[in-house]
Every structure is written in C-alpha cells, then in structure tokens.
C-alpha cells in the first residue's frame, strides 16, 4: 500500500514539474509587435516590394511599417477585405501568397510550417484586431540623465 502511494506521488510530482517547464503560449497576437515584424522580416514592406510609393499588385504598404494603422486598413479593408478571412484563415490571400500557394510576384516568403505563418494565421483567426484587449501601453518615458 505504501509503495503504491509513493508511486502515485512520484507520478503526480513528475507530471506537475513537466508542465512548469513548458513556456506559456500566447493566446492573442499583437498586430504592431508581432504581425508587422513578420512583414518587415519577410521584406513585404520594403521599398522594392509593397512598401514603395505605388505598392505592387494592388497592395500598398507604408515603408518599413511606418504607418501601422494604414497598413492594417490595407490588409483588412482594401480590395473588399479579400486579403484576410477570419472564418477560414488558411484561405486568406495574405497567407496563400506569402507561402507561394497562389502566384505571387515576390515568390514564397516563408513556408506554411513556419512561425511567421503561425503568427499571421493566429492574428487572422482572432479577427485581425489592431491590439488585443488588455495589451500593455506606454504610460511614461523617463530619459536619464535629464538635459540641462
């Protein structure tokens, strides 16, 4: 009886310690901190691509994401909102073009198995919000030493 109790206790301890080591998975994706970083890293908002004065292929983004609000409008409202599909995120034109599943002049930017794809898919599935509810906001910025 004592051995069974100790074995159960050991399994319980091993089970709880294994979960404590796992990193927390974010439930929401930040548009400005994560989604914009994906487009910048992939080069989508560079001057040679969609970030130039005229854009490319009907998509015009701000250069290096300087205007996140305008870029959000381009992703979610322009072209009759056909670039994102929150009900079927995998069918979103943003993901299909970025992974090369449909013709894209810039070619595939990342595979469907990448963290970039997962970030964009999560953001689209969550409704393409600018920022999740309860996101941290800058309240105060202190610069030291103070100028004289």
GROMACS .gro file of C-alpha atoms in nm:
model
  148
    1UNK     CA    1   0.000   0.000   0.000
    2UNK     CA    2   0.280   0.241   0.091
    3UNK     CA    3   0.466   0.161  -0.232
    4UNK     CA    4   0.154   0.232  -0.439
    5UNK     CA    5   0.110   0.567  -0.257
    6UNK     CA    6   0.474   0.664  -0.320
    7UNK     CA    7   0.450   0.565  -0.687
    8UNK     CA    8   0.135   0.776  -0.730
    9UNK     CA    9   0.301   1.069  -0.553
   10UNK     CA   10   0.609   1.038  -0.777
   11UNK     CA   11   0.393   1.038  -1.092
   12UNK     CA   12   0.199   1.339  -0.970
   13UNK     CA   13   0.521   1.526  -0.892
   14UNK     CA   14   0.671   1.441  -1.233
   15UNK     CA   15   0.351   1.547  -1.408
   16UNK     CA   16   0.334   1.888  -1.237
   17UNK     CA   17   0.704   1.963  -1.280
   18UNK     CA   18   0.695   1.883  -1.652
   19UNK     CA   19   0.419   2.140  -1.707
   20UNK     CA   20   0.603   2.406  -1.511
   21UNK     CA   21   0.894   2.392  -1.757
   22UNK     CA   22   0.677   2.448  -2.066
   23UNK     CA   23   0.672   2.806  -2.199
   24UNK     CA   24   0.343   2.990  -2.190
   25UNK     CA   25   0.170   3.006  -2.527
   26UNK     CA   26   0.029   3.349  -2.605
   27UNK     CA   27  -0.343   3.339  -2.669
   28UNK     CA   28  -0.352   3.658  -2.875
   29UNK     CA   29  -0.117   3.811  -3.129
   30UNK     CA   30  -0.013   4.175  -3.123
   31UNK     CA   31  -0.052   4.341  -3.463
   32UNK     CA   32   0.207   4.611  -3.408
   33UNK     CA   33   0.462   4.399  -3.220
   34UNK     CA   34   0.433   4.065  -3.399
   35UNK     CA   35   0.238   4.087  -3.727
   36UNK     CA   36   0.420   4.397  -3.852
   37UNK     CA   37   0.751   4.229  -3.761
   38UNK     CA   38   0.662   3.934  -3.986
   39UNK     CA   39   0.601   4.162  -4.285
   40UNK     CA   40   0.918   4.359  -4.219
   41UNK     CA   41   1.134   4.047  -4.176
   42UNK     CA   42   0.988   3.896  -4.495
   43UNK     CA   43   1.059   4.220  -4.683
   44UNK     CA   44   0.696   4.281  -4.777
   45UNK     CA   45   0.701   4.646  -4.669
   46UNK     CA   46   1.043   4.720  -4.820
   47UNK     CA   47   1.083   4.979  -5.095
   48UNK     CA   48   1.143   4.711  -5.358
   49UNK     CA   49   0.815   4.541  -5.273
   50UNK     CA   50   0.478   4.667  -5.140
   51UNK     CA   51   0.639   4.946  -4.935
   52UNK     CA   52   0.712   5.172  -5.231
   53UNK     CA   53   0.510   5.477  -5.336
   54UNK     CA   54   0.282   5.280  -5.570
   55UNK     CA   55   0.286   4.942  -5.396
   56UNK     CA   56   0.278   4.622  -5.601
   57UNK     CA   57  -0.005   4.406  -5.725
   58UNK     CA   58  -0.269   4.633  -5.575
   59UNK     CA   59  -0.123   4.622  -5.222
   60UNK     CA   60   0.041   4.939  -5.096
   61UNK     CA   61   0.207   4.937  -4.753
   62UNK     CA   62   0.394   5.203  -4.563
   63UNK     CA   63   0.772   5.181  -4.595
   64UNK     CA   64   0.906   4.954  -4.318
   65UNK     CA   65   0.572   4.973  -4.136
   66UNK     CA   66   0.592   5.345  -4.054
   67UNK     CA   67   0.212   5.372  -4.057
   68UNK     CA   68   0.069   5.059  -3.894
   69UNK     CA   69  -0.289   5.194  -3.900
   70UNK     CA   70  -0.280   5.247  -4.277
   71UNK     CA   71  -0.124   4.904  -4.328
   72UNK     CA   72  -0.397   4.745  -4.115
   73UNK     CA   73  -0.657   4.910  -4.338
   74UNK     CA   74  -0.477   4.778  -4.647
   75UNK     CA   75  -0.478   4.425  -4.507
   76UNK     CA   76  -0.834   4.418  -4.373
   77UNK     CA   77  -1.043   4.666  -4.574
   78UNK     CA   78  -0.892   4.726  -4.919
   79UNK     CA   79  -0.991   4.503  -5.212
   80UNK     CA   80  -1.327   4.430  -5.045
   81UNK     CA   81  -1.145   4.271  -4.750
   82UNK     CA   82  -1.045   3.971  -4.959
   83UNK     CA   83  -0.690   3.958  -4.819
   84UNK     CA   84  -0.796   3.810  -4.484
   85UNK     CA   85  -1.067   3.559  -4.394
   86UNK     CA   86  -1.115   3.520  -4.017
   87UNK     CA   87  -1.362   3.236  -4.071
   88UNK     CA   88  -1.117   3.039  -4.285
   89UNK     CA   89  -0.771   3.179  -4.203
   90UNK     CA   90  -0.588   2.927  -4.425
   91UNK     CA   91  -0.783   3.063  -4.723
   92UNK     CA   92  -0.663   3.419  -4.662
   93UNK     CA   93  -0.487   3.571  -4.960
   94UNK     CA   94  -0.212   3.703  -4.731
   95UNK     CA   95  -0.118   3.350  -4.628
   96UNK     CA   96  -0.168   3.192  -4.970
   97UNK     CA   97   0.060   3.442  -5.143
   98UNK     CA   98   0.323   3.451  -4.869
   99UNK     CA   99   0.357   3.072  -4.881
  100UNK     CA  100   0.353   3.050  -5.260
  101UNK     CA  101   0.026   2.857  -5.280
  102UNK     CA  102  -0.106   3.112  -5.531
  103UNK     CA  103   0.104   3.315  -5.776
  104UNK     CA  104   0.297   3.597  -5.608
  105UNK     CA  105   0.542   3.817  -5.793
  106UNK     CA  106   0.767   3.821  -5.486
  107UNK     CA  107   0.765   3.442  -5.459
  108UNK     CA  108   0.714   3.246  -5.140
  109UNK     CA  109   0.828   3.443  -4.837
  110UNK     CA  110   0.803   3.164  -4.577
  111UNK     CA  111   0.668   2.807  -4.554
  112UNK     CA  112   0.332   2.711  -4.403
  113UNK     CA  113   0.518   2.529  -4.126
  114UNK     CA  114   0.699   2.845  -4.011
  115UNK     CA  115   0.646   3.059  -3.702
  116UNK     CA  116   0.568   3.352  -3.934
  117UNK     CA  117   0.276   3.161  -4.083
  118UNK     CA  118   0.155   3.062  -3.735
  119UNK     CA  119   0.168   3.424  -3.618
  120UNK     CA  120  -0.029   3.554  -3.916
  121UNK     CA  121  -0.279   3.269  -3.903
  122UNK     CA  122  -0.344   3.328  -3.532
  123UNK     CA  123  -0.390   3.700  -3.588
  124UNK     CA  124  -0.633   3.644  -3.875
  125UNK     CA  125  -0.828   3.376  -3.684
  126UNK     CA  126  -0.860   3.615  -3.388
  127UNK     CA  127  -1.031   3.874  -3.610
  128UNK     CA  128  -0.738   4.091  -3.724
  129UNK     CA  129  -0.753   4.325  -3.425
  130UNK     CA  130  -0.503   4.606  -3.402
  131UNK     CA  131  -0.409   4.512  -3.047
  132UNK     CA  132  -0.553   4.253  -2.810
  133UNK     CA  133  -0.768   4.377  -2.523
  134UNK     CA  134  -0.555   4.448  -2.219
  135UNK     CA  135  -0.232   4.498  -2.414
  136UNK     CA  136   0.032   4.699  -2.235
  137UNK     CA  137   0.050   5.064  -2.335
  138UNK     CA  138   0.325   5.315  -2.284
  139UNK     CA  139   0.231   5.547  -1.999
  140UNK     CA  140   0.554   5.727  -1.924
  141UNK     CA  141   0.905   5.751  -2.064
  142UNK     CA  142   1.191   5.873  -1.847
  143UNK     CA  143   1.519   5.969  -2.010
  144UNK     CA  144   1.827   5.995  -1.795
  145UNK     CA  145   2.031   6.194  -1.750
  146UNK     CA  146   1.791   6.485  -1.791
  147UNK     CA  147   1.904   6.753  -2.038
  148UNK     CA  148   2.046   7.071  -1.887
   0.00000   0.00000   0.00000
